[in-house]
Coordinates of C-alpha atoms and ligand atoms in Angstrom, one line a residue:
X1 CA 34.0 22.7 50.3
X2 CA 31.1 25.1 50.8
X3 CA 28.6 26.5 48.3
X4 CA 27.6 30.1 48.8
X5 CA 24.0 30.7 47.6
X6 CA 23.0 34.3 47.2
X7 CA 19.2 34.7 47.4
X8 CA 19.0 31.4 49.2
X9 CA 16.1 32.5 51.3
X10 CA 14.0 33.3 48.2
X11 CA 11.5 31.1 46.3
X12 CA 14.0 29.3 43.9
X13 CA 17.0 29.7 46.2
X14 CA 15.3 27.9 49.1
X15 CA 14.8 24.9 46.9
X16 CA 18.4 24.9 45.7
X17 CA 19.6 25.2 49.4
X18 CA 17.4 22.3 50.5
X19 CA 18.6 20.0 47.8
X20 CA 22.3 20.9 48.6
X21 CA 21.7 20.4 52.4
X22 CA 19.9 17.1 51.7
X23 CA 22.8 15.7 49.7
X24 CA 25.3 16.7 52.5
X25 CA 26.9 19.7 50.8
X26 CA 27.9 22.5 53.1
X27 CA 26.0 25.7 52.3
X28 CA 26.1 29.3 53.4
X29 CA 23.2 31.6 52.4
X30 CA 23.7 35.3 51.6
X31 CA 20.4 37.1 51.4
X32 CA 19.2 40.6 52.3
X33 CA 15.9 39.0 53.4
X34 CA 13.9 41.7 51.5
X35 CA 11.7 39.1 49.9
X36 CA 13.1 35.9 51.2
X37 CA 12.5 34.5 54.7
X38 CA 14.9 33.2 57.4
X39 CA 12.8 30.1 58.0
X40 CA 13.3 28.9 54.5
X41 CA 17.0 28.1 54.5
X42 CA 16.8 24.5 55.8
X43 CA 19.1 25.2 58.8
X44 CA 22.0 26.6 56.7
X45 CA 23.8 29.6 58.1
X46 CA 22.5 32.9 56.8
X47 CA 24.5 36.0 56.4
X48 CA 22.3 39.0 56.0
X49 CA 23.8 41.2 53.3
X50 CA 22.6 43.7 50.6
X51 CA 24.8 42.9 47.6
X52 CA 24.6 46.5 46.4
X53 CA 26.2 47.8 49.5
X54 CA 29.5 49.6 48.9
X55 CA 31.2 47.2 51.3
X56 CA 29.4 44.1 49.9
X57 CA 32.5 42.7 48.1
X58 CA 34.6 43.0 51.2
X59 CA 31.9 41.3 53.3
X60 CA 31.7 38.5 50.7
X61 CA 35.4 37.9 50.7
X62 CA 35.3 37.6 54.4
X63 CA 32.3 35.2 54.3
X64 CA 34.1 33.1 51.6
X65 CA 37.2 32.8 53.7
X66 CA 35.4 32.0 56.9
X67 CA 33.2 29.4 55.3
X68 CA 35.8 28.0 52.9
X69 CA 33.7 28.7 49.9
X70 CA 34.7 27.3 46.6
X71 CA 31.5 27.8 44.5
X72 CA 28.8 30.3 44.2
X73 CA 25.2 30.0 43.0
X74 CA 24.0 33.5 42.4
X75 CA 20.2 33.9 42.5
X76 CA 19.8 37.2 44.4
X77 CA 18.1 39.7 42.1
X78 CA 15.0 41.6 41.3
X79 CA 12.7 39.8 38.9
X80 CA 9.6 41.8 38.1
X81 CA 9.4 42.7 34.4
X82 CA 6.8 45.5 34.9
X83 CA 8.7 47.0 37.8
X84 CA 11.9 47.0 35.8
X85 CA 10.2 49.2 33.1
X86 CA 9.2 51.7 35.8
X87 CA 12.5 51.7 37.7
X88 CA 15.2 50.8 35.2
X89 CA 18.1 52.5 37.0
X90 CA 17.2 50.7 40.2
X91 CA 17.1 47.4 38.3
X92 CA 20.6 48.0 36.9
X93 CA 21.9 48.9 40.3
X94 CA 20.3 45.8 41.9
X95 CA 21.0 43.2 39.3
X96 CA 24.1 44.5 37.5
X97 CA 25.6 46.4 40.5
X98 CA 25.0 43.4 42.8
X99 CA 26.6 41.0 40.4
X100 CA 29.6 43.3 40.0
X101 CA 30.2 43.2 43.7
X102 CA 29.9 39.4 43.7
X103 CA 32.4 39.0 40.9
X104 CA 34.8 41.4 42.6
X105 CA 34.7 39.0 45.5
X106 CA 35.0 36.0 43.2
X107 CA 38.3 37.3 41.8
X108 CA 39.7 38.3 45.2
X109 CA 38.7 35.1 47.0
X110 CA 39.7 32.8 44.1
X111 CA 36.3 31.2 43.7
X112 CA 36.4 28.6 40.9
X113 CA 32.8 27.7 40.1
X114 CA 29.8 29.9 39.5
X115 CA 26.2 29.2 38.5
X116 CA 24.2 32.3 37.4
X117 CA 20.4 32.7 37.5
X118 CA 19.5 34.0 34.1
X119 CA 16.2 34.0 32.2
X120 CA 14.4 33.3 29.0
X121 CA 13.8 37.0 29.1
X122 CA 17.2 37.4 27.4
X123 CA 15.5 36.2 24.2
X124 CA 12.8 38.9 24.2
X125 CA 10.1 38.2 21.7
X126 CA 11.9 35.9 19.2
X127 CA 10.6 35.2 15.7
X128 CA 10.1 31.5 16.5
X129 CA 8.3 29.6 19.3
X130 CA 11.0 27.1 20.2
X131 CA 14.4 28.6 21.1
X132 CA 17.8 27.0 21.6
X133 CA 20.8 28.9 23.0
X134 CA 22.0 30.0 19.6
X135 CA 18.9 32.2 19.0
X136 CA 19.8 35.9 19.1
X137 CA 19.4 37.5 22.4
X138 CA 17.3 40.6 22.2
X139 CA 15.6 41.5 25.6
X140 CA 12.7 43.8 25.5
X141 CA 12.7 45.1 29.0
X142 CA 15.3 46.2 31.6
X143 CA 14.9 43.0 33.6
X144 CA 15.9 40.9 30.6
X145 CA 18.7 43.4 29.8
X146 CA 20.2 43.1 33.3
X147 CA 20.3 39.3 32.9
X148 CA 22.0 39.5 29.5
X149 CA 24.5 42.0 30.8
X150 CA 25.1 39.6 33.7
X151 CA 26.0 36.8 31.3
X152 CA 28.4 39.1 29.5
X153 CA 30.1 40.1 32.8
X154 CA 30.5 36.5 33.8
X155 CA 31.9 35.5 30.4
X156 CA 34.4 38.3 30.6
X157 CA 35.5 37.4 34.1
X158 CA 36.0 33.7 33.2
X159 CA 38.5 35.0 30.6
X160 CA 40.8 36.6 33.1
X161 CA 40.8 34.3 36.1
X162 CA 40.3 30.6 36.8
X163 CA 36.6 30.9 37.1
X164 CA 34.3 28.4 35.3
X165 CA 30.7 29.5 35.0
X166 CA 27.3 28.4 33.8
X167 CA 24.3 30.6 33.1
X168 CA 20.9 29.0 33.4
X169 CA 18.2 30.6 31.4
X170 CA 15.0 29.8 33.3
X171 CA 11.7 29.5 31.4
X172 CA 8.4 29.7 33.3
X173 CA 9.1 28.4 36.9
X174 CA 6.2 27.3 39.1
X175 CA 5.2 24.8 41.7
X176 CA 6.8 23.8 45.0
X177 CA 9.1 21.0 46.0
X178 CA 7.8 21.2 49.6
X179 CA 4.5 23.0 50.6
X180 CA 6.3 25.4 52.9
X181 CA 8.7 26.5 50.1
X182 CA 5.9 27.7 47.7
X183 CA 6.3 31.0 45.9
X184 CA 5.1 33.6 48.5
X185 CA 4.5 36.3 45.8
X186 CA 1.7 36.2 43.2
X187 CA 3.7 37.5 40.2
X188 CA 3.3 34.8 37.6
X189 CA 0.3 33.1 36.0
X190 CA -0.2 30.1 38.4
X191 CA 0.2 32.1 41.6
X192 CA -1.8 35.0 40.3
X193 CA -4.7 32.8 39.4
X194 CA -4.6 31.0 42.8
X195 CA -4.4 34.4 44.6
X196 CA -7.4 35.8 42.7
X197 CA -9.3 32.6 43.3
X198 CA -8.8 33.1 47.1
X199 CA -10.3 36.5 46.8
X200 CA -13.3 35.2 44.8
X201 CA -12.0 36.9 41.6
X202 CA -12.0 35.3 38.1
X203 CA -8.7 34.5 36.3
X204 CA -7.7 37.1 33.8
X205 CA -6.4 35.9 30.4
X206 CA -4.2 38.4 28.4
X207 CA -5.3 37.9 24.8
X208 CA -7.4 35.2 23.1
X209 CA -6.4 36.0 19.5
X210 CA -2.8 34.7 19.4
X211 CA -1.8 32.4 16.6
X212 CA -2.0 29.3 18.9
X213 CA -4.5 26.4 19.0
X214 CA -6.8 28.0 21.6
X215 CA -5.8 31.6 21.0
X216 CA -4.0 32.0 24.4
X217 CA -0.3 32.4 25.1
X218 CA 1.9 29.3 25.2
X219 CA 4.8 28.8 27.6
X220 CA 7.2 26.2 28.9
X221 CA 6.4 25.6 32.6
X222 CA 9.2 24.0 34.6
X223 CA 8.8 22.6 38.1
X224 CA 10.8 24.6 40.6
X225 CA 12.3 21.3 42.0
X226 CA 13.5 20.3 38.5
X227 CA 14.9 23.8 38.2
X228 CA 16.7 23.5 41.5
X229 CA 18.1 20.1 40.4
X230 CA 19.5 21.8 37.3
X231 CA 21.7 24.0 39.6
X232 CA 23.2 21.0 41.2
X233 CA 23.8 19.4 37.8
X234 CA 25.5 22.6 36.7
X235 CA 27.7 22.7 39.8
X236 CA 28.7 19.1 39.3
X237 CA 29.4 19.8 35.6
X238 CA 31.8 22.6 36.6
X239 CA 33.9 20.2 38.6
X240 CA 35.3 18.9 35.3
X241 CA 37.5 20.9 33.1
X242 CA 35.5 22.5 30.4
X243 CA 34.8 25.8 28.7
X244 CA 35.1 28.9 30.8
X245 CA 31.5 29.9 30.3
X246 CA 28.4 28.3 29.0
X247 CA 24.7 29.0 28.8
X248 CA 21.8 26.5 29.1
X249 CA 18.1 26.8 28.7
X250 CA 16.2 25.3 31.6
X251 CA 12.8 24.2 30.3
X252 CA 11.0 21.0 29.5
X253 CA 10.4 21.5 25.8
X254 CA 6.7 20.8 26.5
X255 CA 4.2 23.6 26.1
X256 CA 1.0 24.7 27.7
X257 CA -1.5 27.5 27.0
X258 CA -2.9 29.8 29.6
X259 CA -6.3 28.0 29.3
X260 CA -4.6 24.7 29.8
X261 CA -2.9 26.0 33.0
X262 CA -6.2 27.3 34.3
X263 CA -7.8 23.9 33.5
X264 CA -5.1 22.2 35.6
X265 CA -5.8 24.6 38.4
X266 CA -9.5 23.7 38.3
X267 CA -8.5 20.0 38.5
X268 CA -6.1 20.5 41.4
X269 CA -8.5 22.7 43.4
X270 CA -11.7 21.1 42.5
X271 CA -13.2 24.5 41.8
X272 CA -14.7 25.9 38.6
X273 CA -13.1 28.9 37.1
X274 CA -14.6 31.3 34.6
X275 CA -11.8 33.1 32.8
X276 CA -12.1 36.8 31.9
X277 CA -10.5 37.7 28.6
X278 CA -8.8 41.1 28.3
X279 CA -6.4 42.7 25.8
X280 CA -3.0 41.2 25.1
X281 CA -0.3 42.3 27.6
X282 CA 2.4 44.5 26.0
X283 CA 5.5 42.5 25.0
X284 CA 4.0 39.1 25.4
X285 CA 5.1 36.7 22.7
X286 CA 2.4 34.2 21.5
X287 CA 4.7 31.2 22.4
X288 CA 8.0 30.8 24.1
X289 CA 9.3 27.2 24.6
X290 CA 12.7 25.9 25.5
X291 CA 14.7 23.6 23.3
X292 CA 16.4 21.8 26.1
X293 CA 18.7 19.6 23.9
X294 CA 21.9 21.2 25.2
X295 CA 21.2 20.8 28.9
X296 CA 19.8 17.3 28.3
X297 CA 23.0 16.3 26.6
X298 CA 25.7 18.2 28.5
X299 CA 24.4 18.3 32.0
X300 CA 22.3 15.1 31.9
X301 CA 19.4 17.1 33.2
X302 CA 15.8 17.0 32.1
X303 CA 12.5 18.4 33.5
X304 CA 10.9 15.3 34.9
X305 CA 7.7 16.8 36.4
X306 CA 4.8 17.6 34.1
X307 CA 2.2 20.4 34.2
X308 CA -0.3 18.6 36.4
X309 CA 2.5 18.0 39.0
X310 CA 3.6 21.6 38.7
X311 CA 0.1 22.9 39.3
X312 CA -0.9 20.4 42.0
X313 CA 2.3 21.2 44.0
X314 CA 1.5 25.0 43.6
X315 CA -2.0 24.3 44.9
X316 CA -0.7 22.4 47.9
X317 CA 1.7 25.2 48.8
X318 CA -1.0 27.7 48.4
X319 CA -3.3 25.8 50.8
X320 CA -0.4 25.4 53.2
X321 CA 0.2 29.2 53.3
X322 CA -3.5 30.0 53.7
X323 CA -3.8 27.5 56.7
X324 CA -0.6 28.8 58.2
X325 CA -1.7 32.5 57.9
X326 CA -5.1 31.6 59.4
X327 CA -3.5 29.8 62.3
X328 CA -1.2 32.8 62.9
X329 CA -4.2 35.1 62.7
X330 CA -6.1 33.0 65.2
X331 CA -3.1 33.2 67.6
X332 CA -2.8 37.0 67.3
Ligands
WQD1 C1 2.6 33.5 31.5 C2 1.5 33.5 30.5 C3 0.7 35.7 30.1 C4 -0.9 36.3 34.2 C5 7.8 36.0 32.9 C6 9.1 36.7 32.6 C7 10.2 35.8 32.2 C8 10.4 34.8 33.3 C9 9.1 34.1 33.6 C10 11.9 35.3 35.1 C11 1.6 34.6 29.5 C12 -0.4 34.9 30.7 C13 -0.3 35.8 33.0 C14 -2.3 36.5 34.1 C15 -2.4 35.7 31.9 N1 10.8 35.3 34.5 N2 -1.0 35.5 31.9 N3 -3.0 36.2 33.0 O1 5.5 36.7 31.0 O2 5.8 34.3 30.3 O3 7.4 35.3 31.8 O4 8.1 35.0 33.9 O5 13.0 35.1 34.6 O6 11.3 36.6 32.0 O7 8.8 37.6 31.5 O8 5.2 34.8 32.7 O9 3.6 34.1 34.4 O10 3.6 36.5 33.7 O11 2.8 34.7 32.1 O12 -3.1 35.5 30.9 O13 -2.9 37.0 35.1 O14 0.3 33.7 31.2 O15 0.2 36.6 29.1 O16 1.0 34.1 28.3 P1 5.9 35.3 31.3 P2 3.8 35.1 33.3

């Protein structure tokens, strides 16, 4: 039995791969290495492949047969909301087109289990702060739309072949399970603030007039290692007969404001930060928090690590990267 992990060289994928390798599961990584890195796959074999390539499905069938693949965790995708608004066609091609090729291969190779990387972005800006999986999906950007379409595609495929699938709707992922596997890109609050700190710049806070206790946006921050564990729980769940397709929120149910996150970064780093407040960012809901009841009950998964642990691990990974880059610079 082998698990094929697409995007296994990326930030979240590398954590999933390491957990699988650590528990003795055979893994093959498929990644185009556009944002991921070869040294992040914990020794698993890596097949370099662009999933949007016209021959991608053929290549995947071949890889599945050579490695005796019986399950897929599909994480390979583009994930920048702002970029998706500027390049919608490209996002559909990457995320929807890429998934179509993967599902083509799933049908042809007779893969039975599938875990899909979805997002809280499928909810858009809902009229309540705490959302469970029954809340209407109404994405407000192409990125979220590609994830919702991905869920529909999967659901449809499970209706026509023996595939069983789970879609995991990630909330705000941050931190690092190991310092060398930290998020290499500064695209979300924690990494953006750390990145700015390094350049001697103040953190920017989008909006201080939300209807929240301190006026700043509230989110549900989930440790990337907890998130990775959710993928393994989903994979195990799919071993048993069950519904063809199911969706689960992956969040803690706990919430934190932007100022609370910045406060934790001050604690972890020992540095004082003076936030700069600017206008709200377009499309930002005041609060978005997971109701994790379903995943707690059905997968037996819960987010075990709290915000201080999320931020402290992100800080350690940040320091690790700075030291490594400095050492590389000194050698050059
Ligand atoms: C968090 C909070 C910002 C940066 C996005 C995607 C979502 C999911 C997770 C993948 C918000 C505030 C941020 C900054 C700030 N991704 N902020 N200053 O927007 O909640 O969710 O990532 O699936 O789909 O939309 O995450 O980290 O950008 O923002 O004040 O410099 O921090 O306004 O309240 P977001 P984020």
